[in-house]
PDB file of C-alpha atoms in Angstrom:
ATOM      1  CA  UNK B   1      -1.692 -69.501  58.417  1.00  0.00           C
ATOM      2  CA  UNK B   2       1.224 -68.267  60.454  1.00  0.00           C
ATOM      3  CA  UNK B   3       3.979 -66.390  58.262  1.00  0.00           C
ATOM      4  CA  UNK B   4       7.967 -66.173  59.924  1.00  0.00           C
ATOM      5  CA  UNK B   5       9.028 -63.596  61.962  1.00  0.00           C
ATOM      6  CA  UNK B   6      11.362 -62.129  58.862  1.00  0.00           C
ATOM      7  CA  UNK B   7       8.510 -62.045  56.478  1.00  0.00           C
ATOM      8  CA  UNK B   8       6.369 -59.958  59.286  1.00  0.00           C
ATOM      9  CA  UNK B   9       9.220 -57.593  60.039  1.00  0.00           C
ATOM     10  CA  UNK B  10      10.710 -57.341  56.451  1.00  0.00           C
ATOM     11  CA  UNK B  11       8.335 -58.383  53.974  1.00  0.00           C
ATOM     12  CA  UNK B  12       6.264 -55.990  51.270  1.00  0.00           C
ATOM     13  CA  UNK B  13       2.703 -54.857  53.176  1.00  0.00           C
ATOM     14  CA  UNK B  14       1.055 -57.012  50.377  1.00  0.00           C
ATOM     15  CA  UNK B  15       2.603 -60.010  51.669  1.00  0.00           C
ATOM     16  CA  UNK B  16       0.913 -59.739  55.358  1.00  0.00           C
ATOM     17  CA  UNK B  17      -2.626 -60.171  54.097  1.00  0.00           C
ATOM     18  CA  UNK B  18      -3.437 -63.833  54.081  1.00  0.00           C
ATOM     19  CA  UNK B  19      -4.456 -64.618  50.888  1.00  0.00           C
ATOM     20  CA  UNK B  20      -4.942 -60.815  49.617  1.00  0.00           C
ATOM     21  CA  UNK B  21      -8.180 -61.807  50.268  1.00  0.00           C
ATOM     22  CA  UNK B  22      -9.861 -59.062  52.751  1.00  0.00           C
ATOM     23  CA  UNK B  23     -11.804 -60.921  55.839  1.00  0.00           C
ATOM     24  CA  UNK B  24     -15.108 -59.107  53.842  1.00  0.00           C
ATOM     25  CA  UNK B  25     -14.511 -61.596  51.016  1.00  0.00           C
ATOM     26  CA  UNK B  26     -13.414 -64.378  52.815  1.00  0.00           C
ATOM     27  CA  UNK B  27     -16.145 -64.839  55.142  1.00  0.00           C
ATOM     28  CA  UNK B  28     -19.064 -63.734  52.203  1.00  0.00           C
ATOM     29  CA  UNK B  29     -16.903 -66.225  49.997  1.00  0.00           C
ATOM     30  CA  UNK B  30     -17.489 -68.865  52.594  1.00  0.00           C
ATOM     31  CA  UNK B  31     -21.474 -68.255  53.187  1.00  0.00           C
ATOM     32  CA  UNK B  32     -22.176 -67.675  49.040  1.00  0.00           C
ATOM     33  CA  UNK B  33     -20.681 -71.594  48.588  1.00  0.00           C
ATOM     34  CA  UNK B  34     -23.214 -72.651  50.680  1.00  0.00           C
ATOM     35  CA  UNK B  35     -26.524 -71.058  50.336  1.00  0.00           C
ATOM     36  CA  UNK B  36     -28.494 -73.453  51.747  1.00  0.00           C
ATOM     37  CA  UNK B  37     -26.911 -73.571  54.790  1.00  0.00           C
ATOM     38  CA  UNK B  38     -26.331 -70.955  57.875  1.00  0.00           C
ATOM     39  CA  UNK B  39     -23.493 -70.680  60.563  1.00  0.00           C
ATOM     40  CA  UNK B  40     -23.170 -68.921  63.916  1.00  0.00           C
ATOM     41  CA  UNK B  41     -20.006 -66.748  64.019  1.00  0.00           C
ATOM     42  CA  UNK B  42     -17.916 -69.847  66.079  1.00  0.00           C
ATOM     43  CA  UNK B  43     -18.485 -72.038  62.876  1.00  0.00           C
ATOM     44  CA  UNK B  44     -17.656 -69.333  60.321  1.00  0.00           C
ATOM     45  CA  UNK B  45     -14.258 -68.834  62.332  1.00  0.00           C
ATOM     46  CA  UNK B  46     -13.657 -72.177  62.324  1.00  0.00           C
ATOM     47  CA  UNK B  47     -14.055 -72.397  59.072  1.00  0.00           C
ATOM     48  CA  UNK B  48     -12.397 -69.349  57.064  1.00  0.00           C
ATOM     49  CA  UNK B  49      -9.705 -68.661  59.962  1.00  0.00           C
ATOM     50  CA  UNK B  50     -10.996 -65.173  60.265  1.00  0.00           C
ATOM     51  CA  UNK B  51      -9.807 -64.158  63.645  1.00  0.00           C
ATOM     52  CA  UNK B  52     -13.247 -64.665  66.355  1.00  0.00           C
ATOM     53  CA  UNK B  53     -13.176 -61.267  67.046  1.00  0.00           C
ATOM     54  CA  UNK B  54     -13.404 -59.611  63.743  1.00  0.00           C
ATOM     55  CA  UNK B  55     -16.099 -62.353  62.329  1.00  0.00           C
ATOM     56  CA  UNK B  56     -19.371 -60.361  64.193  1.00  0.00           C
ATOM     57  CA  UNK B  57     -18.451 -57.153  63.049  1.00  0.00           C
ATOM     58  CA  UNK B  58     -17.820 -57.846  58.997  1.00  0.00           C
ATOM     59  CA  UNK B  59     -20.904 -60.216  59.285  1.00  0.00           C
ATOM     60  CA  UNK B  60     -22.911 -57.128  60.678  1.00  0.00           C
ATOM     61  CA  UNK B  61     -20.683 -54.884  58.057  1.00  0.00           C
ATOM     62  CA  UNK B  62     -21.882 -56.937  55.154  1.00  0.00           C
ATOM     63  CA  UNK B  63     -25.571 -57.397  56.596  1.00  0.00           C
ATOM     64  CA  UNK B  64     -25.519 -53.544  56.751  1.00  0.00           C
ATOM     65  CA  UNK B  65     -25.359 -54.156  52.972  1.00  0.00           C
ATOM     66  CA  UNK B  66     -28.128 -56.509  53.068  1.00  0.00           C
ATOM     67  CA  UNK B  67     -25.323 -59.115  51.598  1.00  0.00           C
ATOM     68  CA  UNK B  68     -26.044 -61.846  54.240  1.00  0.00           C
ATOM     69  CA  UNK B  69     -28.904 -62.589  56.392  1.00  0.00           C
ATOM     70  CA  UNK B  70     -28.966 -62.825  60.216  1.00  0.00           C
ATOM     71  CA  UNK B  71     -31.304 -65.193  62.422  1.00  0.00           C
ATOM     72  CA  UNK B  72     -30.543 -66.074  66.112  1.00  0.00           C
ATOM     73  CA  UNK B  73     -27.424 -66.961  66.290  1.00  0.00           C
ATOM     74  CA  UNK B  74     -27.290 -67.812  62.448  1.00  0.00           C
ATOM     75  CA  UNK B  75     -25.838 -66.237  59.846  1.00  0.00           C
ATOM     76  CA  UNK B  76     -26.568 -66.816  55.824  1.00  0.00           C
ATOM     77  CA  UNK B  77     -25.752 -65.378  52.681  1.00  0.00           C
ATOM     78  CA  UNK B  78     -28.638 -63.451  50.945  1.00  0.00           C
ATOM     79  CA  UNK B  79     -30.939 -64.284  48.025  1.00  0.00           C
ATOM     80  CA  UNK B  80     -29.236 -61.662  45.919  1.00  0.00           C
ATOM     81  CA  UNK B  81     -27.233 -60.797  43.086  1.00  0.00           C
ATOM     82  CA  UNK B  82     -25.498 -58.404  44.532  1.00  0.00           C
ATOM     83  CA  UNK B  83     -23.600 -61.022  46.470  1.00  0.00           C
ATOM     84  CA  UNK B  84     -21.971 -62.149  42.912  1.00  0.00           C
ATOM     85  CA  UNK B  85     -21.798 -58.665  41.950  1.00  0.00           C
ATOM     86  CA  UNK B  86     -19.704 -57.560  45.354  1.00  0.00           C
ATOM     87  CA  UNK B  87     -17.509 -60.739  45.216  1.00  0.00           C
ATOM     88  CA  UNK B  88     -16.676 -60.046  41.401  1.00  0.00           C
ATOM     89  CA  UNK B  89     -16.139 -56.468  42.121  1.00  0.00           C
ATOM     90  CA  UNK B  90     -13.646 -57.618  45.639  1.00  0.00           C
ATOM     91  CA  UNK B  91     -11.733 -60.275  42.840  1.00  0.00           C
ATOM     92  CA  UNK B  92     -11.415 -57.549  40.056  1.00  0.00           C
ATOM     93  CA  UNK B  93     -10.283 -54.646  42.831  1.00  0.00           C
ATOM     94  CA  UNK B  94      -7.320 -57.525  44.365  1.00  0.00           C
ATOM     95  CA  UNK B  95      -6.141 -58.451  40.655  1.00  0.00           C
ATOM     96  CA  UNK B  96      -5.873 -53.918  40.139  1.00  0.00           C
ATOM     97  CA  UNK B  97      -3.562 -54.169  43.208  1.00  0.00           C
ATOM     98  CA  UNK B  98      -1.553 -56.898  42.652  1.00  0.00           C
ATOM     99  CA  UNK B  99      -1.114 -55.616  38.723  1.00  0.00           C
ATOM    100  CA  UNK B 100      -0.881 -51.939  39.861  1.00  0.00           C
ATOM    101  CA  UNK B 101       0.065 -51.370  43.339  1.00  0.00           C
ATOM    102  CA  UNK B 102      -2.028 -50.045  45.752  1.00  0.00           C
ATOM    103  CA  UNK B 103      -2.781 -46.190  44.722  1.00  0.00           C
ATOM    104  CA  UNK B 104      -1.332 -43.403  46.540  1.00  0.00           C
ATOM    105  CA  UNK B 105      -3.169 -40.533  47.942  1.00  0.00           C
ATOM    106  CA  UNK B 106      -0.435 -37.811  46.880  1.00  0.00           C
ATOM    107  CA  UNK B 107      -1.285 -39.017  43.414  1.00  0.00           C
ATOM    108  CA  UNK B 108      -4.923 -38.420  43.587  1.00  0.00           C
ATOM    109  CA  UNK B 109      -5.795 -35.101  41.419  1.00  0.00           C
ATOM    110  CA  UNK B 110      -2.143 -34.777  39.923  1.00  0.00           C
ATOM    111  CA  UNK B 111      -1.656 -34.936  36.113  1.00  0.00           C
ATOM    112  CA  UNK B 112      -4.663 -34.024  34.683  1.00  0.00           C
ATOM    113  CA  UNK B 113      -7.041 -30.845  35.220  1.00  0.00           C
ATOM    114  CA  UNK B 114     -10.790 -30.940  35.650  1.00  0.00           C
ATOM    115  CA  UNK B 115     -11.638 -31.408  31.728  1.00  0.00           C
ATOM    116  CA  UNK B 116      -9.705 -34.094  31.112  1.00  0.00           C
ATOM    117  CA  UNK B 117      -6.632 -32.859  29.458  1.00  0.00           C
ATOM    118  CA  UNK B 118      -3.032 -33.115  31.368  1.00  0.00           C
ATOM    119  CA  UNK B 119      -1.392 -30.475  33.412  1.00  0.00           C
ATOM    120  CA  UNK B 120       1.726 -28.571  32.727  1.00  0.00           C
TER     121      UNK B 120
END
């Protein structure tokens, strides 16, 4: 969906993802609600809105993780759990962000030493 020229030049960086949904989750999203089904890349674009050119590269991203299968010119989600477990895990890392913030690398290692207990 097309957002206003304002909102593109002005707006928070959390407001240009679509959704907060990454195109990972969106297109494995997509192919776990059907699992008895396949799609070339064409029909997964026309589906999710996932921009044609970056559909082939997360589907061979997420088969890489042996998270959907690849036939032809077909594409399918696996038989696997770990499709439910990476979709719960995408959900539960957006809600962090949108709670939290997304963290900052200057933070990382600041506040608390190696054992636990907080810096001076």
């Amino acid at each position: 969906m097309p957002i206003d020229i304002d909102r593109f030049e002005n707006g928070p960086p959390e407001d240009l993802r679509a959704g907060g949904r990454t195109n990972a989750e969106v297109i494995l999203s997509f192919l776990a609600s059907s699992p008895d089904r396949a799609y070339t890349p064409k029909e997964i674009h026309d589906e999710t809105g996932v921009a044609r050119g970056s559909v082939g590269v997360v589907l061979s991203r997420l088969a890489e993780r042996d998270l959907v299968r690849h036939r032809g010119d077909y594409w399918a989600v696996a038989d696997d759990e770990d499709v439910v477990t990476t979709l719960d895990s995408m959900r539960t890392a957006r809600a962090a962000t949108d709670r939290f913030g997304p963290e900052d690398p200057d933070e990382w290692g600041h506040g608390v030493d190696s054992d636990g207990a907080d810096e001076e």
